[in-house]
């Protein structure tokens, strides 16, 4: 008899087909009444496919008395209540590492697009303004500037390497100074922002990092600074950032993440000094395929009572 797997968020088509051959998939992702579907169908399910953006806490766990694994198809798991999982002896997996390069590429893309005004320049050409008005206004060079990385983990390291190739000096902020890293360490986030021309945010989401990039940090970055965020929208005081962009107290921003996605603050639509990307840092065919593969590997290992390839230690 096939084991039940509750699907709150689907994998890529190939991996869903692969799972469907060996397991009984409960497709909650395809119905409108999610709660009703779960209560009616998922009492025997032992594994759940989800994402870090779906709330998974004791309320949901109460409807899943047999669940033993939450397999996230994302690297982040900010909306998963780790204490509730631990209390109920539920294991958690995610998909780290496989998305590092693509997310770091997007950080580089956003930084260059924001500072060199790519979106404005594209419009300047397409609208015919170039022909009418002549060359667009000058932008600032990147080489020789300073980039502060907030969170020098796997993705932060990959971003730093890419930024170095553009001739940027690198500094970083984190919980602790890393003994094997040559970049300049700043124990104060405000001091890092003061030092930086570009501040890129690469920390995890969740309560611990909520509004970590505060009004004070944004002010310290200043009116010639660029703020790049590829982590989570919650990490930045979004209202303070918008006001700073509107008043030009912050020169530019490049954003892949926001509060209330995809229904973001409409104030962003009117800002010419921000580059907007639709939370698509890992959005390549190759990376999403590898992420889905890793979820399947974790599920197979769980049901085979083998070590989980990417278990999150609770």
Tab-separated table of C-alpha atoms in Angstrom:
chain	number	residue	atom	x	y	z
A	1	UNK	CA	0.000	0.000	0.000
A	2	UNK	CA	1.343	3.414	-0.979
A	3	UNK	CA	2.287	5.891	1.760
A	4	UNK	CA	0.323	9.152	1.858
A	5	UNK	CA	2.184	12.420	1.171
A	6	UNK	CA	0.433	15.751	1.637
A	7	UNK	CA	1.411	18.272	-1.037
A	8	UNK	CA	1.063	21.890	0.088
A	9	UNK	CA	3.448	23.120	-2.609
A	10	UNK	CA	4.277	21.112	-5.750
A	11	UNK	CA	7.674	20.089	-7.060
A	12	UNK	CA	8.648	20.279	-10.717
A	13	UNK	CA	6.640	18.111	-13.129
A	14	UNK	CA	9.179	15.290	-13.476
A	15	UNK	CA	9.612	14.864	-9.741
A	16	UNK	CA	5.861	14.979	-9.098
A	17	UNK	CA	5.419	12.204	-11.656
A	18	UNK	CA	8.194	10.205	-10.016
A	19	UNK	CA	6.601	10.517	-6.569
A	20	UNK	CA	3.152	9.697	-7.918
A	21	UNK	CA	4.392	6.278	-9.061
A	22	UNK	CA	5.550	5.315	-5.576
A	23	UNK	CA	3.365	7.277	-3.172
A	24	UNK	CA	-0.242	8.434	-2.796
A	25	UNK	CA	-0.147	12.204	-3.294
A	26	UNK	CA	-2.764	14.290	-1.504
A	27	UNK	CA	-2.862	17.434	-3.665
A	28	UNK	CA	-3.948	20.131	-1.221
A	29	UNK	CA	-2.187	22.596	-3.505
A	30	UNK	CA	-4.905	22.087	-6.127
A	31	UNK	CA	-7.981	22.797	-3.973
A	32	UNK	CA	-9.513	26.001	-2.645
A	33	UNK	CA	-10.578	24.661	0.764
A	34	UNK	CA	-7.134	23.702	1.994
A	35	UNK	CA	-8.111	23.159	5.626
A	36	UNK	CA	-11.159	21.087	4.764
A	37	UNK	CA	-9.153	18.909	2.386
A	38	UNK	CA	-6.490	18.258	5.017
A	39	UNK	CA	-9.004	17.387	7.740
A	40	UNK	CA	-10.811	14.975	5.433
A	41	UNK	CA	-7.866	13.273	3.723
A	42	UNK	CA	-4.569	13.688	5.554
A	43	UNK	CA	-4.982	11.897	8.897
A	44	UNK	CA	-2.706	9.031	7.795
A	45	UNK	CA	-0.088	11.090	5.968
A	46	UNK	CA	3.463	10.776	7.308
A	47	UNK	CA	5.224	13.315	5.083
A	48	UNK	CA	4.403	16.812	3.823
A	49	UNK	CA	5.892	18.758	0.929
A	50	UNK	CA	5.819	22.463	1.763
A	51	UNK	CA	7.779	25.702	1.499
A	52	UNK	CA	9.262	28.050	4.051
A	53	UNK	CA	6.545	30.601	3.236
A	54	UNK	CA	3.693	28.341	4.395
A	55	UNK	CA	2.854	28.529	8.093
A	56	UNK	CA	3.512	25.158	9.677
A	57	UNK	CA	2.737	25.139	13.396
A	58	UNK	CA	0.801	23.264	16.072
A	59	UNK	CA	-2.516	24.226	14.467
A	60	UNK	CA	-1.638	22.418	11.265
A	61	UNK	CA	0.138	19.617	13.121
A	62	UNK	CA	-3.068	18.911	15.066
A	63	UNK	CA	-4.699	17.912	11.769
A	64	UNK	CA	-1.792	15.605	10.863
A	65	UNK	CA	-1.481	13.115	13.737
A	66	UNK	CA	0.850	10.743	11.841
A	67	UNK	CA	3.195	13.263	10.228
A	68	UNK	CA	6.911	12.692	10.770
A	69	UNK	CA	8.558	14.783	8.028
A	70	UNK	CA	8.147	18.270	6.602
A	71	UNK	CA	10.148	18.452	3.376
A	72	UNK	CA	10.601	22.079	2.315
A	73	UNK	CA	11.287	22.753	-1.345
A	74	UNK	CA	12.982	25.994	-0.292
A	75	UNK	CA	16.203	26.789	1.513
A	76	UNK	CA	14.435	29.093	3.970
A	77	UNK	CA	11.864	27.922	6.472
A	78	UNK	CA	10.888	31.133	8.274
A	79	UNK	CA	7.176	30.269	8.639
A	80	UNK	CA	7.884	26.810	10.056
A	81	UNK	CA	7.626	26.762	13.850
A	82	UNK	CA	10.711	24.767	14.800
A	83	UNK	CA	9.667	24.391	18.441
A	84	UNK	CA	6.305	22.916	17.456
A	85	UNK	CA	8.044	20.454	15.132
A	86	UNK	CA	10.515	19.463	17.823
A	87	UNK	CA	7.775	19.062	20.428
A	88	UNK	CA	5.953	16.651	18.115
A	89	UNK	CA	9.132	14.843	16.997
A	90	UNK	CA	8.662	15.912	13.397
A	91	UNK	CA	11.768	16.142	11.230
A	92	UNK	CA	12.486	18.974	8.781
A	93	UNK	CA	14.477	19.102	5.553
A	94	UNK	CA	15.216	21.978	3.191
A	95	UNK	CA	17.162	22.581	-0.018
A	96	UNK	CA	20.366	24.470	0.818
A	97	UNK	CA	23.457	24.802	-1.395
A	98	UNK	CA	21.779	23.972	-4.712
A	99	UNK	CA	20.430	27.512	-5.147
A	100	UNK	CA	23.528	29.398	-3.980
A	101	UNK	CA	24.958	30.353	-7.369
A	102	UNK	CA	21.696	31.497	-8.932
A	103	UNK	CA	20.756	33.656	-5.941
A	104	UNK	CA	24.243	35.180	-5.853
A	105	UNK	CA	23.965	35.924	-9.575
A	106	UNK	CA	20.712	37.798	-8.953
A	107	UNK	CA	22.349	39.862	-6.197
A	108	UNK	CA	25.068	40.870	-8.657
A	109	UNK	CA	22.494	41.594	-11.349
A	110	UNK	CA	20.404	43.776	-9.029
A	111	UNK	CA	23.445	45.666	-7.779
A	112	UNK	CA	24.705	46.532	-11.246
A	113	UNK	CA	21.207	47.245	-12.591
A	114	UNK	CA	20.436	49.592	-9.701
A	115	UNK	CA	23.726	51.479	-9.699
A	116	UNK	CA	23.991	51.786	-13.507
A	117	UNK	CA	20.225	52.461	-13.861
A	118	UNK	CA	19.595	49.640	-16.306
A	119	UNK	CA	15.792	49.774	-16.171
A	120	UNK	CA	15.736	53.553	-16.630
A	121	UNK	CA	18.258	53.265	-19.471
A	122	UNK	CA	16.176	50.603	-21.210
A	123	UNK	CA	13.137	52.887	-21.054
A	124	UNK	CA	15.245	55.847	-22.207
A	125	UNK	CA	16.117	53.970	-25.388
A	126	UNK	CA	12.688	52.387	-26.061
A	127	UNK	CA	10.762	55.625	-25.487
A	128	UNK	CA	12.828	57.549	-28.006
A	129	UNK	CA	14.071	59.964	-25.339
A	130	UNK	CA	17.691	59.164	-26.178
A	131	UNK	CA	17.141	60.424	-29.736
A	132	UNK	CA	15.236	63.482	-28.501
A	133	UNK	CA	17.278	64.486	-25.467
A	134	UNK	CA	20.716	63.015	-26.070
A	135	UNK	CA	22.777	60.928	-23.620
A	136	UNK	CA	21.190	60.014	-20.294
A	137	UNK	CA	22.677	61.305	-17.047
A	138	UNK	CA	25.933	59.819	-15.832
A	139	UNK	CA	25.979	57.061	-13.210
A	140	UNK	CA	28.690	56.072	-10.704
A	141	UNK	CA	31.377	53.497	-11.280
A	142	UNK	CA	31.399	50.257	-9.294
A	143	UNK	CA	35.113	49.458	-9.197
A	144	UNK	CA	36.868	50.820	-6.137
A	145	UNK	CA	33.700	51.087	-4.050
A	146	UNK	CA	32.916	49.207	-0.815
A	147	UNK	CA	30.315	46.458	-0.432
A	148	UNK	CA	29.036	45.316	2.949
A	149	UNK	CA	27.580	41.810	3.121
A	150	UNK	CA	25.043	41.217	5.893
A	151	UNK	CA	25.300	37.492	6.576
A	152	UNK	CA	28.410	35.760	5.240
A	153	UNK	CA	26.973	32.268	4.884
A	154	UNK	CA	27.020	30.161	1.725
A	155	UNK	CA	25.113	32.708	-0.344
A	156	UNK	CA	26.862	35.686	1.260
A	157	UNK	CA	30.251	34.170	0.394
A	158	UNK	CA	29.184	33.582	-3.207
A	159	UNK	CA	27.967	37.176	-3.485
A	160	UNK	CA	31.221	38.506	-2.026
A	161	UNK	CA	33.265	36.586	-4.618
A	162	UNK	CA	31.177	38.000	-7.445
A	163	UNK	CA	31.414	41.521	-6.052
A	164	UNK	CA	35.182	41.182	-5.723
A	165	UNK	CA	35.356	40.479	-9.450
A	166	UNK	CA	33.801	43.929	-10.003
A	167	UNK	CA	36.643	45.564	-8.096
A	168	UNK	CA	34.728	46.067	-4.847
A	169	UNK	CA	36.293	45.937	-1.376
A	170	UNK	CA	34.311	43.604	0.896
A	171	UNK	CA	33.266	43.962	4.533
A	172	UNK	CA	30.752	41.874	6.433
A	173	UNK	CA	28.525	41.682	9.491
A	174	UNK	CA	27.435	38.521	11.271
A	175	UNK	CA	26.977	36.945	14.686
A	176	UNK	CA	30.690	36.140	14.913
A	177	UNK	CA	33.914	36.970	13.133
A	178	UNK	CA	34.898	34.115	10.846
A	179	UNK	CA	38.469	32.967	11.573
A	180	UNK	CA	39.310	31.923	8.010
A	181	UNK	CA	37.924	34.991	6.208
A	182	UNK	CA	40.121	37.891	5.084
A	183	UNK	CA	37.259	40.360	4.591
A	184	UNK	CA	36.919	43.162	7.129
A	185	UNK	CA	34.519	42.261	9.957
A	186	UNK	CA	32.150	44.793	11.518
A	187	UNK	CA	30.526	43.905	14.864
A	188	UNK	CA	28.116	46.824	14.348
A	189	UNK	CA	25.642	46.810	11.476
A	190	UNK	CA	25.393	50.615	11.533
A	191	UNK	CA	29.177	50.888	11.244
A	192	UNK	CA	29.179	48.468	8.296
A	193	UNK	CA	26.508	50.583	6.603
A	194	UNK	CA	28.524	53.772	7.177
A	195	UNK	CA	31.583	52.105	5.621
A	196	UNK	CA	29.662	50.711	2.651
A	197	UNK	CA	28.643	52.167	-0.682
A	198	UNK	CA	26.575	49.027	-1.290
A	199	UNK	CA	24.845	46.956	1.390
A	200	UNK	CA	23.638	43.500	0.370
A	201	UNK	CA	21.398	41.478	2.677
A	202	UNK	CA	21.903	37.700	2.698
A	203	UNK	CA	20.619	36.547	6.097
A	204	UNK	CA	17.816	34.099	6.839
A	205	UNK	CA	14.317	35.319	7.582
A	206	UNK	CA	12.302	34.869	10.772
A	207	UNK	CA	11.762	36.716	14.038
A	208	UNK	CA	15.488	36.990	14.828
A	209	UNK	CA	16.195	39.085	11.735
A	210	UNK	CA	12.934	41.049	11.483
A	211	UNK	CA	13.718	44.696	10.579
A	212	UNK	CA	17.428	44.007	11.057
A	213	UNK	CA	18.022	46.642	8.367
A	214	UNK	CA	16.462	49.415	10.397
A	215	UNK	CA	15.844	53.089	9.741
A	216	UNK	CA	19.192	53.803	11.431
A	217	UNK	CA	21.061	51.352	9.201
A	218	UNK	CA	19.462	52.815	6.066
A	219	UNK	CA	20.366	56.339	7.203
A	220	UNK	CA	23.955	55.215	7.799
A	221	UNK	CA	24.169	53.842	4.245
A	222	UNK	CA	23.267	57.314	3.062
A	223	UNK	CA	22.221	59.225	-0.023
A	224	UNK	CA	24.893	57.730	-2.272
A	225	UNK	CA	24.318	54.168	-1.100
A	226	UNK	CA	22.656	51.142	-2.697
A	227	UNK	CA	20.650	48.549	-0.749
A	228	UNK	CA	20.315	45.050	-2.245
A	229	UNK	CA	18.029	42.413	-0.728
A	230	UNK	CA	17.845	38.763	-1.812
A	231	UNK	CA	16.957	37.340	1.608
A	232	UNK	CA	13.430	38.037	2.928
A	233	UNK	CA	11.249	41.131	2.881
A	234	UNK	CA	10.889	41.002	6.655
A	235	UNK	CA	14.603	41.702	7.156
A	236	UNK	CA	14.277	45.347	6.067
A	237	UNK	CA	12.134	48.072	7.620
A	238	UNK	CA	10.291	48.442	4.338
A	239	UNK	CA	8.470	51.687	5.177
A	240	UNK	CA	11.748	53.324	6.185
A	241	UNK	CA	13.408	52.132	2.970
A	242	UNK	CA	10.589	53.449	0.779
A	243	UNK	CA	10.685	56.855	2.489
A	244	UNK	CA	14.463	57.003	2.081
A	245	UNK	CA	14.188	56.162	-1.630
A	246	UNK	CA	11.418	58.735	-2.126
A	247	UNK	CA	13.436	61.477	-0.442
A	248	UNK	CA	16.695	60.342	-2.122
A	249	UNK	CA	18.228	59.810	1.332
A	250	UNK	CA	18.983	56.376	-0.123
A	251	UNK	CA	20.203	56.555	-3.701
A	252	UNK	CA	19.158	53.183	-5.119
A	253	UNK	CA	17.886	49.732	-4.218
A	254	UNK	CA	17.677	46.357	-5.933
A	255	UNK	CA	15.061	44.022	-4.476
A	256	UNK	CA	14.049	40.412	-5.051
A	257	UNK	CA	11.931	40.122	-1.886
A	258	UNK	CA	9.232	42.205	-0.196
A	259	UNK	CA	6.587	42.225	2.480
A	260	UNK	CA	3.172	40.877	1.430
A	261	UNK	CA	4.375	39.158	-1.734
A	262	UNK	CA	3.122	39.274	-4.449
A	263	UNK	CA	0.855	42.170	-3.418
A	264	UNK	CA	3.718	44.519	-2.664
A	265	UNK	CA	3.476	48.120	-1.503
A	266	UNK	CA	2.281	50.133	-4.557
A	267	UNK	CA	4.690	52.919	-3.610
A	268	UNK	CA	7.410	50.811	-5.257
A	269	UNK	CA	5.753	51.215	-8.671
A	270	UNK	CA	6.443	54.957	-8.722
A	271	UNK	CA	10.099	54.779	-7.729
A	272	UNK	CA	12.599	55.107	-10.568
A	273	UNK	CA	15.575	54.474	-8.264
A	274	UNK	CA	14.665	50.890	-7.353
A	275	UNK	CA	15.003	47.735	-9.466
A	276	UNK	CA	12.256	45.186	-8.724
A	277	UNK	CA	12.512	41.420	-9.286
A	278	UNK	CA	9.689	38.947	-8.442
A	279	UNK	CA	11.334	36.758	-5.737
A	280	UNK	CA	12.986	34.734	-8.460
A	281	UNK	CA	16.532	34.336	-7.172
A	282	UNK	CA	16.473	30.551	-7.517
A	283	UNK	CA	14.203	30.695	-10.552
A	284	UNK	CA	16.179	28.781	-13.131
A	285	UNK	CA	15.206	25.468	-14.699
A	286	UNK	CA	18.370	23.806	-13.473
A	287	UNK	CA	18.173	24.967	-9.868
A	288	UNK	CA	14.467	24.293	-9.398
A	289	UNK	CA	15.084	20.827	-10.837
A	290	UNK	CA	17.875	20.156	-8.326
A	291	UNK	CA	15.748	21.505	-5.466
A	292	UNK	CA	12.909	19.137	-6.385
A	293	UNK	CA	15.351	16.231	-6.688
A	294	UNK	CA	16.600	16.909	-3.178
A	295	UNK	CA	13.049	16.877	-1.783
A	296	UNK	CA	12.460	13.478	-3.397
A	297	UNK	CA	15.730	12.170	-1.969
A	298	UNK	CA	14.732	13.313	1.509
A	299	UNK	CA	11.291	11.710	1.258
A	300	UNK	CA	12.682	8.417	-0.031
A	301	UNK	CA	15.284	8.372	2.737
A	302	UNK	CA	12.621	9.073	5.369
A	303	UNK	CA	10.413	6.171	4.322
A	304	UNK	CA	13.452	3.891	3.977
A	305	UNK	CA	14.566	4.866	7.506
A	306	UNK	CA	17.884	6.176	6.186
A	307	UNK	CA	19.760	9.421	7.042
A	308	UNK	CA	18.086	12.458	5.482
A	309	UNK	CA	20.376	14.191	2.947
A	310	UNK	CA	19.562	17.745	4.059
A	311	UNK	CA	17.993	17.555	7.507
A	312	UNK	CA	17.619	20.718	9.568
A	313	UNK	CA	18.740	20.034	13.119
A	314	UNK	CA	16.022	21.146	15.537
